[in-house]
Amino acid sequence: MESIEMASVSLKRPIASEDLSGDSVKRQKVSTETSLKAQYVEHSSGIQNENTLDRELTLEVPAEKNEKEDIEEAELLDGETEEESPESFADMMKHGLTEIDVGITKFVSTHEGFSGILKERYSDFVVHEIGKEGKVIHLNDLSVPADEEDPSQEIYSVLSPEDKKRLEELQLFKNREDNVEIEVVEDTKEKRTYIHQAVKGLFPGLETKTEEREGKKYIIAYHAAGKKALSNPRKHSWPKARGSYCHFVLYKENKDTMDAINVLSKFLRIKPNIFSYMGTKDKRAITVQEIAVLKITAQRLAHLNKCLMNFKLGNFSYQKNPLKLGELQGNHFTVVLRNVTGTSEQIVQAMTSLRDIGFINYYGMQRFGTTAVPTYQVGRAILQSNWNEMVDLILKPRPGAEKGYLVQCREEWAKTKDPEAALRKLPVKRCVEGQLLRGLSMYGLKNIVSAFGIIPRNNRLMYIHSYQSYVWNNMVSKRIEEYGLKVVPGDLVLKGDTAVPVEEGNVDSYTINDIVMPLPGFDVIYPKHKVAAAYEEILAADNLDIKNMRHRVKDYSLAGAYRKIVIRPQVSWEVVSYDDPKIPLVQTDLDKLEGKALPEYKTEGKYRALKMEFSLPPSTYATMAIREVLKMDTSIKNQTQLNTVWLR
């Protein structure tokens, strides 16, 4: 089968002018702009959450910041939204990337594309992690495991609602008092013990003591180590027989994994880096994944279910070990594409092709950022040891959609080249720009390598991985262009962890699903056909030597890796009809726990939706599978520009 060149494809197919009623124009404006803008917010940083697991982000709060600043910053991050009109948002996004810019140019299927709306509602994109044992992870049990060491639930009733409110404000530094007094009305040792346990159990980070004032006993709650310290797991209070890590399933809505962990940390008064996980998940989605935390009881975690929105924690267990990034087997996706226009025959052709042939395993657009400065360009500058250009690319002003404080920071940097002055423009200093500016203020412009080095290692490597992904996408497009989907001598296959070339005599032993291609590095081999020369050419054009991928800074030496070029997922699908665009079309784990049934699907309705389920291995992008079904450009730039015609 031949590959198909990507020409002009769109999220919304051209519609004849007589079909554009006022209602349909308005509907398109609301649905597409809402979903696209939400996707932009999710992906603008260039940090990928979808199913990519090959980089880990360090969450630890910088030591020099006090805890009140961190909480205020977390709240700013949680709450900040800058409303733009759809027209101005589209104008700003015209400076972003398209798929062609990052080498995504081919399709493997021959069916005619059709339109549909992806992530019109975040509940249309549901992700369940596939754990180490190959089982899909679900939230289906909110109970707390029985543990003799834990205080009973009854003790929490000794605190009045007013007490709890004052203690919460104290815990989060929201009041002006240094402590909270709780009068012991029925003064017994047992009653005082219950109050001590209740305060410490419900409000981690607070300590208590008993004082007598004017003949009355009071429990005094206060911060153990002032505003600069987070509570640490108390080694002496953790039973030796209990596993050190509490594993739990985290169900979250419309928040990415790192933000979720920061929220949990804030409420538990612990450092984010004592959490571990196997992979990060999308923001604009409902996701279910396993998390582990060091020496925090299930009881404390379960209490968060009462005070956090859009989160649910459950399936608690104590285990000896934390989780490690990349341990998962993949992710299971339930995706709804609303308002699809394809005929029943088109949909069957598209989904059958996805099941039988698969899709090109491109790195998705999230890998490269959505601003006018792609992350792969920063990675290229690092590999070239062009440090001044790297700083310029990260900090320089740029056209497009960005938060106002980032715009001011960039303008200050361009004007003064003073890192401290530019840093003062940032209320949120945990971003890459803030970390780099802090490094430059510490080490100066003549020691950029050290300044850049204060950014967590995995965040720095994100840029280099982005460049590798850019090269890989372009080379796979070249491979498909030259040879289509047939296996040819010189292609590479894996024997264990080792890549070997396909010989003339065993071409028929393999299919396109067996073929891998390398991400460039010093520890890989390249195909034994003309695509090898294309690798050399693309790197040489960037002043890089394919034969010398080691870097004088060890962190930036690229070993390389292998990646399958076509993925064939196990997939099932159905087309459902509906009238109300707001009704949910997927039953979530939380719905099942709460006994909420899905509305019955109609045999006929105003709209049709394509509902599909499939599993993907780690580091594979669901949007690339959907791209193959719809034959659309998944870039935010393309979608916004195409859809602004419905606004005017």
XYZ file of C-alpha atoms in Angstrom:
648
model
C 0.000 0.000 0.000
C 1.274 3.437 -0.824
C 1.517 6.254 1.644
C -0.592 9.340 1.161
C 0.956 12.811 1.072
C -0.627 15.261 3.480
C -2.012 18.118 1.441
C -4.377 20.756 2.747
C -6.334 19.015 5.502
C -8.554 20.586 8.083
C -10.400 19.945 11.274
C -13.539 21.288 9.597
C -14.112 20.296 6.001
C -15.226 23.072 3.614
C -18.976 23.590 3.772
C -20.998 25.172 1.031
C -22.112 28.692 1.822
C -25.765 27.737 1.712
C -25.143 25.279 4.575
C -23.910 27.970 6.931
C -26.967 28.893 8.937
C -26.573 31.424 11.698
C -27.039 28.737 14.332
C -24.402 26.481 12.842
C -21.901 29.328 12.614
C -22.484 30.198 16.243
C -22.210 26.569 17.300
C -18.927 26.111 15.479
C -17.543 29.231 17.107
C -18.367 28.144 20.623
C -17.351 24.508 20.387
C -14.156 24.761 18.403
C -12.732 27.853 20.014
C -13.420 26.542 23.514
C -11.718 23.231 22.840
C -8.816 24.723 20.901
C -8.072 27.409 23.438
C -8.098 24.882 26.236
C -5.701 22.692 24.288
C -3.379 25.663 23.767
C -3.213 26.396 27.485
C -2.334 22.765 28.054
C 0.458 22.576 25.503
C 1.926 26.067 25.316
C 4.932 25.288 27.481
C 6.154 22.556 25.192
C 6.059 20.030 28.033
C 4.194 16.942 26.877
C 1.685 15.064 28.979
C -0.257 12.871 26.613
C 1.437 9.489 26.627
C 5.061 10.525 26.651
C 7.031 9.028 29.475
C 10.620 9.626 28.501
C 11.152 12.718 30.592
C 10.472 13.377 34.237
C 9.882 16.782 35.724
C 11.309 17.646 39.109
C 8.640 19.108 41.353
C 10.653 20.132 44.378
C 10.230 23.700 45.513
C 13.458 25.736 45.404
C 14.968 25.839 48.882
C 15.297 29.594 49.106
C 11.570 30.239 48.753
C 9.475 30.332 51.886
C 6.332 28.270 52.054
C 3.910 31.170 52.003
C 5.358 32.313 48.672
C 5.041 28.806 47.298
C 1.383 28.535 48.295
C 0.590 31.937 46.818
C 2.368 30.953 43.617
C 0.524 27.635 43.444
C -2.777 29.463 43.871
C -1.786 31.901 41.133
C -0.993 29.003 38.836
C -4.255 27.278 39.739
C -6.404 30.303 39.154
C -4.842 32.276 36.374
C -6.744 32.516 33.131
C -6.471 35.349 30.698
C -9.575 35.619 28.570
C -9.042 36.531 24.955
C -11.643 36.847 22.255
C -11.571 33.938 19.795
C -10.441 36.287 17.025
C -7.460 37.660 18.970
C -6.537 34.165 20.153
C -6.473 32.966 16.544
C -4.396 35.986 15.505
C -1.845 35.241 18.214
C -1.667 31.564 17.319
C -0.793 32.242 13.675
C 2.842 32.399 14.792
C 2.809 28.815 16.083
C 3.921 25.579 14.469
C 2.114 23.379 11.988
C 2.687 19.670 11.547
C 4.783 20.223 8.425
C 7.189 22.379 10.479
C 8.098 19.335 12.593
C 8.211 16.710 9.844
C 4.676 15.306 10.180
C 3.659 14.986 6.537
C 2.469 11.441 5.745
C -0.526 9.184 6.256
C -0.622 5.412 5.828
C -4.334 5.051 5.085
C -6.250 5.741 1.864
C -9.707 6.588 3.208
C -11.247 10.031 2.776
C -10.929 12.213 5.835
C -13.830 13.750 7.703
C -14.268 16.291 10.474
C -14.899 15.966 14.183
C -14.240 17.946 17.347
C -11.558 16.594 19.687
C -11.750 17.499 23.391
C -14.814 19.707 23.031
C -15.297 18.690 26.650
C -12.394 17.416 28.731
C -14.582 14.450 29.676
C -14.358 13.375 26.022
C -10.746 12.276 26.580
C -10.343 9.630 29.291
C -6.982 8.026 30.017
C -6.338 4.994 32.226
C -2.782 4.020 32.964
C -1.723 0.443 32.204
C 0.337 -0.693 35.178
C 3.490 -2.747 35.530
C 1.533 -5.999 35.420
C -0.260 -5.018 32.213
C -3.625 -4.322 33.885
C -5.636 -1.174 33.210
C -5.746 0.889 36.413
C -9.180 1.931 37.706
C -10.441 3.861 40.713
C -13.043 1.541 42.213
C -12.475 1.536 45.980
C -12.481 4.594 48.253
C -12.126 2.668 51.509
C -9.133 3.064 53.793
C -7.295 -0.167 54.636
C -7.672 -1.170 58.262
C -4.561 -0.340 60.239
C -4.287 -0.638 63.999
C -1.685 2.123 64.031
C -4.085 4.726 62.613
C -6.348 6.769 64.890
C -10.028 5.933 64.533
C -12.278 8.125 62.417
C -14.335 8.977 65.500
C -11.608 11.143 66.976
C -12.083 13.750 64.263
C -15.511 14.619 65.663
C -13.821 16.324 68.638
C -13.083 19.306 66.379
C -15.943 21.670 65.633
C -16.472 23.075 62.102
C -15.200 26.420 63.409
C -12.073 24.763 64.823
C -11.429 23.055 61.486
C -11.826 26.304 59.565
C -9.383 28.164 61.829
C -6.886 25.288 61.688
C -7.062 25.136 57.895
C -6.402 28.861 57.666
C -3.466 28.454 60.019
C -2.126 25.511 58.027
C -2.233 27.502 54.779
C -0.931 30.725 56.355
C -4.226 32.467 55.587
C -4.674 34.064 58.984
C -2.541 36.519 60.904
C -2.251 34.423 64.029
C 0.780 32.335 64.933
C -1.367 29.655 66.547
C -4.905 28.447 67.174
C -6.267 27.797 70.673
C -8.786 25.012 71.235
C -10.381 24.932 74.670
C -10.687 21.479 76.225
C -14.243 21.580 77.541
C -14.300 18.106 79.104
C -10.788 17.973 80.496
C -9.591 14.406 80.487
C -6.313 12.988 79.278
C -8.210 10.890 76.728
C -10.031 13.955 75.369
C -6.776 15.912 75.073
C -5.123 12.985 73.284
C -8.000 12.858 70.788
C -7.645 16.564 70.020
C -3.879 16.237 69.525
C -4.393 13.290 67.167
C -7.202 14.986 65.255
C -5.211 18.177 64.607
C -2.095 16.314 63.470
C -4.083 13.828 61.398
C -6.228 16.372 59.579
C -3.747 19.229 59.299
C -0.259 17.871 58.532
C 2.448 20.400 59.242
C 0.869 21.576 62.470
C 2.150 20.572 65.913
C 0.248 20.774 69.180
C 0.921 21.332 72.839
C -1.187 21.612 75.980
C -1.218 24.828 78.022
C -3.171 25.938 81.078
C -4.491 29.502 81.068
C -6.614 31.002 83.841
C -7.490 27.581 85.154
C -8.555 26.201 81.762
C -6.764 23.683 79.538
C -6.104 24.583 75.913
C -4.614 22.680 72.989
C -2.361 25.094 71.090
C -1.828 24.327 67.364
C 1.145 25.942 65.643
C 3.575 25.465 62.744
C 6.362 23.142 63.816
C 9.201 24.928 62.059
C 7.836 28.263 60.934
C 6.961 29.290 57.408
C 10.159 28.101 55.777
C 9.749 24.390 56.486
C 7.468 21.700 55.173
C 6.478 18.835 57.412
C 8.621 15.794 56.860
C 7.473 12.214 57.300
C 8.016 11.317 60.953
C 10.259 8.277 60.911
C 9.649 7.483 64.546
C 5.882 7.284 64.118
C 5.851 4.933 61.125
C 5.323 1.260 62.006
C 8.201 -0.962 60.943
C 5.891 -3.683 59.652
C 4.096 -1.292 57.291
C 5.472 -0.617 53.821
C 7.095 2.819 53.625
C 5.086 3.919 50.586
C 1.362 4.429 50.364
C 0.296 3.625 46.814
C -3.020 5.009 45.604
C -5.004 5.592 42.443
C -5.462 9.250 41.525
C -8.529 10.224 39.504
C -8.282 13.804 38.263
C -10.185 16.088 35.943
C -8.719 18.903 33.847
C -5.369 19.111 35.639
C -2.008 17.694 34.650
C -0.089 15.309 36.879
C 2.493 17.799 38.114
C -0.118 20.408 39.030
C -2.112 17.712 40.800
C 0.878 16.636 42.879
C 1.618 20.236 43.776
C -1.973 20.634 44.987
C -1.771 17.443 47.059
C 1.547 18.624 48.491
C 0.096 21.966 49.432
C -2.803 20.459 51.352
C -0.698 17.753 52.996
C 2.096 20.219 53.817
C 4.770 17.938 52.367
C 7.410 18.289 49.683
C 6.280 17.325 46.186
C 9.388 15.234 45.580
C 8.291 12.505 48.002
C 5.617 11.552 45.469
C 6.498 9.145 42.656
C 4.611 8.068 39.537
C 5.109 6.067 36.355
C 4.132 8.761 33.860
C 2.509 12.151 33.423
C -0.978 12.586 32.018
C -2.914 15.176 30.038
C -4.454 18.246 31.564
C -7.552 18.564 29.378
C -8.755 15.069 30.134
C -10.035 12.771 32.830
C -7.122 10.577 33.824
C -6.569 7.688 36.216
C -3.085 6.698 37.326
C -1.131 5.172 40.190
C 0.825 7.421 42.574
C 3.045 6.559 45.540
C 3.999 8.782 48.471
C 6.546 8.252 51.231
C 5.213 7.701 54.779
C 1.859 9.415 54.442
C -1.052 7.341 55.712
C -4.009 6.324 53.591
C -6.215 7.975 56.200
C -4.622 11.372 55.598
C -4.831 10.940 51.844
C -8.470 9.836 51.961
C -9.358 12.966 53.941
C -8.442 15.017 50.852
C -11.499 13.580 49.099
C -13.615 15.798 51.341
C -11.879 19.052 50.506
C -10.555 18.827 46.925
C -12.597 19.310 43.781
C -11.881 17.420 40.554
C -9.761 14.858 42.421
C -10.506 11.476 43.937
C -8.023 9.220 45.721
C -8.575 5.554 46.405
C -7.385 1.944 46.052
C -4.904 2.507 48.878
C -2.181 0.003 49.752
C 1.138 0.066 51.598
C 4.174 -1.176 49.696
C 7.930 -1.278 50.173
C 8.978 0.575 47.023
C 8.113 3.814 45.197
C 7.088 3.990 41.552
C 9.584 4.711 38.798
C 9.108 6.739 35.661
C 8.519 4.516 32.643
C 7.494 1.394 34.584
C 4.007 1.433 33.099
C 3.025 -0.687 30.114
C 1.170 2.138 28.372
C -2.166 3.934 28.516
C -5.727 3.025 27.607
C -7.696 5.801 25.903
C -11.424 6.380 25.574
C -11.867 9.224 23.097
C -15.025 10.921 21.843
C -14.950 12.911 18.602
C -18.123 14.978 18.564
C -20.141 16.258 15.635
C -18.462 13.948 13.127
C -19.402 14.475 9.488
C -18.169 11.238 7.928
C -20.588 8.743 6.459
C -20.959 5.381 8.136
C -18.851 3.872 5.347
C -16.080 6.475 5.804
C -15.969 5.892 9.551
C -15.791 2.105 9.116
C -12.983 2.485 6.550
C -11.026 4.835 8.837
C -11.347 2.726 11.956
C -10.695 -0.556 10.129
C -7.493 0.957 8.715
C -6.434 2.082 12.192
C -7.042 -1.438 13.506
C -5.453 -3.358 10.621
C -2.623 -1.042 9.495
C -2.170 1.470 12.308
C -0.716 4.980 12.231
C 2.694 6.583 11.847
C 4.261 6.837 15.283
C 5.134 10.519 14.967
C 6.008 12.590 17.989
C 2.939 14.800 18.429
C 2.764 18.573 18.422
C 2.926 18.735 22.227
C 6.555 17.664 21.922
C 7.564 20.930 20.272
C 5.632 23.667 22.079
C 3.173 26.066 20.489
C 4.905 29.434 20.754
C 6.884 31.107 17.980
C 10.081 29.550 19.385
C 9.898 25.742 19.088
C 11.594 23.696 21.792
C 13.636 21.794 19.200
C 15.420 25.027 18.242
C 16.570 25.433 21.845
C 17.729 21.815 21.824
C 19.699 22.402 18.636
C 21.477 25.392 20.185
C 22.417 23.284 23.230
C 23.864 20.531 21.039
C 25.821 23.175 19.106
C 27.117 24.625 22.412
C 25.726 27.939 21.211
C 24.866 29.102 24.715
C 24.095 32.738 23.935
C 21.601 31.665 21.289
C 20.037 29.210 23.715
C 19.475 31.974 26.282
C 18.118 34.251 23.592
C 15.690 31.625 22.316
C 14.300 30.971 25.806
C 14.081 34.591 26.957
C 13.586 36.777 23.896
C 10.238 38.477 23.153
C 8.065 36.595 20.705
C 4.776 37.081 18.914
C 1.857 34.939 19.942
C -0.181 33.979 22.986
C 1.583 34.307 26.341
C 0.773 35.439 29.845
C 1.174 39.166 30.402
C 3.878 38.803 33.038
C 5.972 36.664 30.646
C 5.659 39.326 27.974
C 6.872 41.979 30.454
C 9.724 39.754 31.595
C 10.899 39.186 28.022
C 10.688 42.875 27.201
C 12.740 43.739 30.279
C 15.370 41.163 29.316
C 15.578 42.449 25.739
C 15.954 46.007 26.992
C 18.423 45.571 29.863
C 19.925 42.052 29.711
C 19.642 42.294 33.514
C 18.476 38.921 34.881
C 17.459 40.315 38.272
C 15.362 43.084 36.710
C 13.664 40.608 34.372
C 13.087 38.182 37.250
C 11.235 40.858 39.201
C 8.603 40.903 36.448
C 7.724 37.263 37.145
C 5.236 36.461 39.920
C 5.625 32.769 38.990
C 9.314 31.889 39.194
C 9.059 28.116 38.822
C 8.791 28.404 35.032
C 11.859 27.713 32.908
C 12.331 31.424 32.225
C 12.346 32.206 35.939
C 14.773 29.400 36.735
C 17.156 30.448 33.959
C 17.071 34.076 35.072
C 17.787 33.015 38.634
C 20.762 31.008 37.371
C 22.052 33.954 35.332
C 21.787 36.233 38.353
C 23.807 33.685 40.367
C 26.491 32.802 37.798
C 26.505 35.683 35.334
C 26.344 35.802 31.563
C 29.866 34.399 31.201
C 28.922 31.097 32.841
C 25.714 30.185 31.058
C 26.312 26.440 31.338
C 26.164 26.634 35.146
C 23.260 29.076 35.050
C 21.263 26.747 32.812
C 22.247 23.861 35.068
C 20.058 25.014 37.965
C 17.024 24.030 35.906
C 16.084 20.433 36.820
C 17.938 17.988 34.611
C 14.899 16.433 32.999
C 13.510 19.838 32.066
C 16.801 20.674 30.338
C 16.855 17.366 28.517
C 13.347 18.060 27.239
C 14.850 20.491 24.735
C 17.363 17.968 23.422
C 14.742 15.240 23.206
C 12.602 17.668 21.242
C 15.387 18.082 18.698
C 15.819 14.306 18.451
C 12.069 14.009 17.884
C 12.193 16.663 15.157
C 14.893 14.716 13.325
C 13.055 11.411 13.812
C 9.754 12.763 12.444
C 11.471 14.122 9.347
C 13.388 10.897 8.750
C 10.312 8.703 9.118
C 8.475 10.866 6.602
C 11.462 10.407 4.288
C 11.413 6.632 4.843
C 7.665 6.401 4.072
C 8.117 8.611 1.013
C 10.902 6.431 -0.377
C 9.561 2.952 0.378
C 5.935 3.226 1.494
C 4.774 0.529 3.902
C 6.794 -2.357 2.504
C 9.824 -3.736 4.328
C 13.042 -3.268 2.350
C 16.622 -4.484 2.807
C 18.506 -2.143 5.117
C 15.508 -1.394 7.351
C 16.154 -1.975 11.054
C 14.424 -4.416 13.409
C 15.072 -5.125 17.080
C 16.517 -8.384 18.339
C 16.088 -7.899 22.048
C 17.521 -4.430 22.649
C 19.836 -4.572 19.643
C 18.959 -3.202 16.197
C 19.956 -5.284 13.187
C 19.483 -4.576 9.459
C 16.958 -6.589 7.451
C 18.717 -8.732 4.860
C 17.501 -9.351 1.301
C 16.670 -12.955 2.121
C 14.429 -12.330 5.135
C 12.399 -9.305 4.032
C 9.236 -11.420 4.019
C 9.761 -12.341 7.675
C 8.798 -8.830 8.808
C 6.002 -6.281 8.428
C 6.097 -2.512 8.677
C 5.018 -2.889 12.320
C 8.401 -4.496 13.102
C 10.530 -1.709 11.633
C 12.280 0.794 13.915
C 14.235 3.933 13.200
C 16.829 5.586 15.437
C 16.730 8.837 17.303
C 20.190 10.248 16.580
C 22.938 9.443 19.074
C 26.355 7.866 19.595
C 25.018 4.429 20.532
C 22.710 3.621 17.604
C 23.077 2.376 14.046
C 21.309 3.838 11.052
C 19.360 2.161 8.231
C 21.464 0.583 5.480
C 19.707 2.403 2.649
C 19.380 5.953 1.354
C 17.632 7.255 4.500
C 20.992 7.004 6.305
C 22.314 9.787 4.076
C 19.252 11.866 4.918
C 20.147 11.595 8.623
C 23.635 12.918 7.907
C 22.273 15.750 5.776
C 19.704 17.023 8.286
C 22.281 17.050 11.096
C 24.981 18.611 8.915
C 22.546 21.384 7.982
C 22.418 22.154 11.710
C 26.234 22.049 12.014
C 26.130 18.747 13.887
C 28.232 15.678 13.145
C 26.312 12.402 13.141
C 29.553 10.569 13.926
C 30.198 12.646 17.048
C 27.067 12.962 19.163
C 28.963 13.212 22.445
C 28.931 16.607 24.118
C 31.531 18.184 26.371
C 28.747 18.544 28.957
C 27.956 14.911 29.737
C 24.237 15.522 30.312
C 23.872 16.657 26.723
C 25.581 13.663 25.102
C 22.998 11.775 23.083
C 23.082 7.993 23.222
C 20.060 7.687 20.936
C 17.239 5.135 20.968
C 14.992 3.168 18.618
C 11.315 3.745 17.961
C 8.785 1.790 15.923
C 7.633 3.696 12.882
C 4.068 2.333 12.705
C 1.876 1.420 15.690
C -1.144 -0.833 15.272
C -3.399 -0.487 18.321
C -6.166 -2.778 19.458
C -9.183 -0.590 18.859
C -12.962 -0.733 19.200
C -15.471 1.941 18.227
C -19.104 2.913 17.962
C -21.059 5.843 16.540
C -23.586 7.387 18.950
C -26.264 10.010 18.375
C -27.173 12.814 20.752
C -29.116 16.087 20.875
C -27.545 17.936 23.801
C -23.892 18.872 23.132
C -23.288 19.094 26.904
C -24.222 15.535 27.836
C -21.379 13.207 28.815
C -20.752 10.324 26.433
C -18.285 8.379 28.600
C -19.020 6.780 31.965
C -16.055 7.517 34.221
C -14.774 5.601 37.243
C -16.240 8.312 39.467
C -19.630 7.992 37.768
C -19.581 4.266 38.524
C -18.633 4.852 42.167
C -21.450 7.376 42.543
C -23.943 5.201 40.700
C -24.391 7.631 37.809
C -25.511 5.960 34.602
C -24.841 7.358 31.166
C -27.805 8.829 29.288
C -29.206 6.312 26.860
C -27.888 6.833 23.346
C -30.409 7.808 20.734
C -30.897 5.911 17.497
C -31.129 9.297 15.794
C -30.174 12.770 16.990
C -28.974 16.212 15.934
C -25.337 15.178 16.220
C -23.230 12.082 15.881
C -20.095 11.236 17.823
C -17.401 8.667 17.140
C -16.462 6.949 20.384
C -13.288 4.878 20.254
C -11.186 2.900 22.704
C -7.588 1.837 22.194
C -4.403 1.117 24.123
C -0.992 2.544 23.247
C 2.522 1.776 24.455
C 4.518 4.393 26.385
C 5.774 7.444 24.491
C 3.067 7.156 21.832
C 0.718 10.016 21.021
C -3.037 9.428 20.892
C -3.457 12.569 18.795
C -1.412 10.924 16.037
C -3.856 8.011 15.954
C -6.773 10.460 15.766
C -4.955 12.408 13.035
C -4.835 9.237 10.940
C -8.587 8.687 11.397
C -9.695 12.234 10.562
C -6.868 13.145 8.162
C -6.431 16.464 9.912
C -3.549 18.693 10.960
C -3.510 18.527 14.763
C -1.530 21.728 15.329
C -3.228 24.459 17.322
C -2.140 26.985 14.693
C -3.856 25.166 11.855
C -7.028 24.449 13.772
C -7.494 27.998 15.012
C -6.802 29.545 11.613
C -9.150 27.163 9.842
C -11.913 27.716 12.357
C -11.799 31.512 12.424
C -13.792 31.456 9.164
C -16.801 30.508 11.268
C -16.385 33.639 13.372
C -16.608 36.313 10.727
